[in-house]
Amino acid sequence: MILSVSHEYISVIVRWKGRSASDTTSRMDPEQLWTWRKAASIAAHVRDHVASLLVPGAKLIDVSLAGHRRIEELGGKLAVPLQSSRNNIAAHYCAYV
């Protein structure tokens, strides 16, 4: 799922580019940093909510739409449709296709 945005994830990307996370976040505009943190919080909440809906017999389209609704309820906007990894599909499975 594309719900893995978190402060730790941003830190990994920043370190990968040769900088420390604290260097980058200290230079960020406070409003932009707040936006990233809010997105991370929404992503974590929605990830947990969607995981609780994954039970035998659940339809992936229903689970995905519930995730979309929860993102909007929490004040987020959907950038791309919810993605998942299922069985032998490593990633980027979309219930709509």
PDB file of C-alpha atoms in Angstrom:
ATOM      1  CA  MET A   1       0.000   0.000   0.000  1.00  0.00           C
ATOM      2  CA  ILE A   2       1.151   3.513  -0.563  1.00  0.00           C
ATOM      3  CA  LEU A   3       0.657   4.231   3.061  1.00  0.00           C
ATOM      4  CA  SER A   4       4.220   3.968   4.148  1.00  0.00           C
ATOM      5  CA  VAL A   5       4.918   7.683   4.359  1.00  0.00           C
ATOM      6  CA  SER A   6       6.420   8.370   7.738  1.00  0.00           C
ATOM      7  CA  HIS A   7       9.091  10.527   9.280  1.00  0.00           C
ATOM      8  CA  GLU A   8      11.352   7.460   9.382  1.00  0.00           C
ATOM      9  CA  TYR A   9      10.768   6.853   5.667  1.00  0.00           C
ATOM     10  CA  ILE A  10      11.682  10.436   4.839  1.00  0.00           C
ATOM     11  CA  SER A  11      14.799  10.066   6.985  1.00  0.00           C
ATOM     12  CA  VAL A  12      15.881   6.970   5.051  1.00  0.00           C
ATOM     13  CA  ILE A  13      15.501   8.767   1.732  1.00  0.00           C
ATOM     14  CA  VAL A  14      17.389  11.785   2.991  1.00  0.00           C
ATOM     15  CA  ARG A  15      20.262   9.677   4.357  1.00  0.00           C
ATOM     16  CA  TRP A  16      20.359   7.794   1.077  1.00  0.00           C
ATOM     17  CA  LYS A  17      21.000  11.074  -0.724  1.00  0.00           C
ATOM     18  CA  GLY A  18      23.983  11.752   1.516  1.00  0.00           C
ATOM     19  CA  ARG A  19      22.412  14.074   4.080  1.00  0.00           C
ATOM     20  CA  SER A  20      21.199  13.512   7.585  1.00  0.00           C
ATOM     21  CA  ALA A  21      17.487  13.752   8.296  1.00  0.00           C
ATOM     22  CA  SER A  22      17.989  16.417  10.940  1.00  0.00           C
ATOM     23  CA  ASP A  23      19.799  18.628   8.403  1.00  0.00           C
ATOM     24  CA  THR A  24      16.853  18.436   6.041  1.00  0.00           C
ATOM     25  CA  THR A  25      14.046  18.837   8.570  1.00  0.00           C
ATOM     26  CA  SER A  26      15.771  21.772  10.261  1.00  0.00           C
ATOM     27  CA  ARG A  27      15.931  23.568   6.894  1.00  0.00           C
ATOM     28  CA  MET A  28      12.311  22.814   5.977  1.00  0.00           C
ATOM     29  CA  ASP A  29       9.661  25.464   6.156  1.00  0.00           C
ATOM     30  CA  PRO A  30       7.715  24.742   9.392  1.00  0.00           C
ATOM     31  CA  GLU A  31       4.414  24.566   7.491  1.00  0.00           C
ATOM     32  CA  GLN A  32       5.858  22.060   5.019  1.00  0.00           C
ATOM     33  CA  LEU A  33       7.261  19.947   7.856  1.00  0.00           C
ATOM     34  CA  TRP A  34       3.866  20.018   9.595  1.00  0.00           C
ATOM     35  CA  THR A  35       2.231  18.852   6.332  1.00  0.00           C
ATOM     36  CA  TRP A  36       4.643  15.902   6.058  1.00  0.00           C
ATOM     37  CA  ARG A  37       4.027  14.946   9.662  1.00  0.00           C
ATOM     38  CA  LYS A  38       0.248  15.158   9.220  1.00  0.00           C
ATOM     39  CA  ALA A  39       0.513  12.956   6.104  1.00  0.00           C
ATOM     40  CA  ALA A  40       2.589  10.447   8.065  1.00  0.00           C
ATOM     41  CA  SER A  41       0.027  10.402  10.859  1.00  0.00           C
ATOM     42  CA  ILE A  42      -2.862   9.885   8.433  1.00  0.00           C
ATOM     43  CA  ALA A  43      -0.936   7.160   6.605  1.00  0.00           C
ATOM     44  CA  ALA A  44      -0.209   5.278   9.830  1.00  0.00           C
ATOM     45  CA  HIS A  45      -3.829   5.503  10.953  1.00  0.00           C
ATOM     46  CA  VAL A  46      -5.214   4.382   7.586  1.00  0.00           C
ATOM     47  CA  ARG A  47      -2.681   1.539   7.333  1.00  0.00           C
ATOM     48  CA  ASP A  48      -3.848   0.187  10.690  1.00  0.00           C
ATOM     49  CA  HIS A  49      -7.523   0.689   9.796  1.00  0.00           C
ATOM     50  CA  VAL A  50      -7.149  -1.110   6.452  1.00  0.00           C
ATOM     51  CA  ALA A  51      -5.173  -3.941   8.072  1.00  0.00           C
ATOM     52  CA  SER A  52      -8.047  -4.504  10.504  1.00  0.00           C
ATOM     53  CA  LEU A  53     -10.426  -4.941   7.544  1.00  0.00           C
ATOM     54  CA  LEU A  54      -8.323  -7.640   5.878  1.00  0.00           C
ATOM     55  CA  VAL A  55     -10.136 -10.782   6.922  1.00  0.00           C
ATOM     56  CA  PRO A  56     -10.847 -13.945   4.937  1.00  0.00           C
ATOM     57  CA  GLY A  57     -13.552 -13.237   2.391  1.00  0.00           C
ATOM     58  CA  ALA A  58     -13.087  -9.445   2.357  1.00  0.00           C
ATOM     59  CA  LYS A  59     -13.137  -7.934  -1.119  1.00  0.00           C
ATOM     60  CA  LEU A  60     -10.063  -5.863  -1.912  1.00  0.00           C
ATOM     61  CA  ILE A  61     -12.159  -3.233  -3.661  1.00  0.00           C
ATOM     62  CA  ASP A  62     -14.219  -2.737  -0.469  1.00  0.00           C
ATOM     63  CA  VAL A  63     -11.097  -2.539   1.679  1.00  0.00           C
ATOM     64  CA  SER A  64      -9.491  -0.046  -0.717  1.00  0.00           C
ATOM     65  CA  LEU A  65     -12.562   2.172  -0.815  1.00  0.00           C
ATOM     66  CA  ALA A  66     -12.755   2.109   2.990  1.00  0.00           C
ATOM     67  CA  GLY A  67      -9.133   3.266   3.058  1.00  0.00           C
ATOM     68  CA  HIS A  68      -9.921   6.075   0.627  1.00  0.00           C
ATOM     69  CA  ARG A  69     -12.860   7.210   2.751  1.00  0.00           C
ATOM     70  CA  ARG A  70     -10.749   7.167   5.922  1.00  0.00           C
ATOM     71  CA  ILE A  71      -8.028   9.284   4.269  1.00  0.00           C
ATOM     72  CA  GLU A  72     -10.621  11.900   3.342  1.00  0.00           C
ATOM     73  CA  GLU A  73     -12.286  11.745   6.786  1.00  0.00           C
ATOM     74  CA  LEU A  74      -8.937  12.555   8.389  1.00  0.00           C
ATOM     75  CA  GLY A  75      -8.398  15.559   6.127  1.00  0.00           C
ATOM     76  CA  GLY A  76      -6.029  13.960   3.627  1.00  0.00           C
ATOM     77  CA  LYS A  77      -6.193  13.856  -0.133  1.00  0.00           C
ATOM     78  CA  LEU A  78      -5.570  10.788  -2.222  1.00  0.00           C
ATOM     79  CA  ALA A  79      -2.504  11.066  -4.466  1.00  0.00           C
ATOM     80  CA  VAL A  80      -2.874   7.635  -6.087  1.00  0.00           C
ATOM     81  CA  PRO A  81      -5.294   4.740  -5.561  1.00  0.00           C
ATOM     82  CA  LEU A  82      -4.536   2.466  -2.618  1.00  0.00           C
ATOM     83  CA  GLN A  83      -1.968  -0.149  -3.560  1.00  0.00           C
ATOM     84  CA  SER A  84      -1.287  -3.471  -1.880  1.00  0.00           C
ATOM     85  CA  SER A  85       0.948  -6.494  -1.955  1.00  0.00           C
ATOM     86  CA  ARG A  86      -0.947  -9.751  -2.124  1.00  0.00           C
ATOM     87  CA  ASN A  87       0.241 -13.323  -2.302  1.00  0.00           C
ATOM     88  CA  ASN A  88       2.842 -13.570  -5.074  1.00  0.00           C
ATOM     89  CA  ILE A  89       2.446  -9.963  -6.252  1.00  0.00           C
ATOM     90  CA  ALA A  90       5.302  -8.037  -4.678  1.00  0.00           C
ATOM     91  CA  ALA A  91       3.703  -4.604  -4.720  1.00  0.00           C
ATOM     92  CA  HIS A  92       1.525  -2.130  -6.572  1.00  0.00           C
ATOM     93  CA  TYR A  93      -1.570  -4.282  -6.877  1.00  0.00           C
ATOM     94  CA  CYS A  94      -4.566  -2.022  -7.405  1.00  0.00           C
ATOM     95  CA  ALA A  95      -8.075  -3.356  -6.805  1.00  0.00           C
ATOM     96  CA  TYR A  96      -9.490  -1.103  -9.559  1.00  0.00           C
ATOM     97  CA  VAL A  97      -7.630  -2.632 -12.481  1.00  0.00           C
TER      98      VAL A  97
END
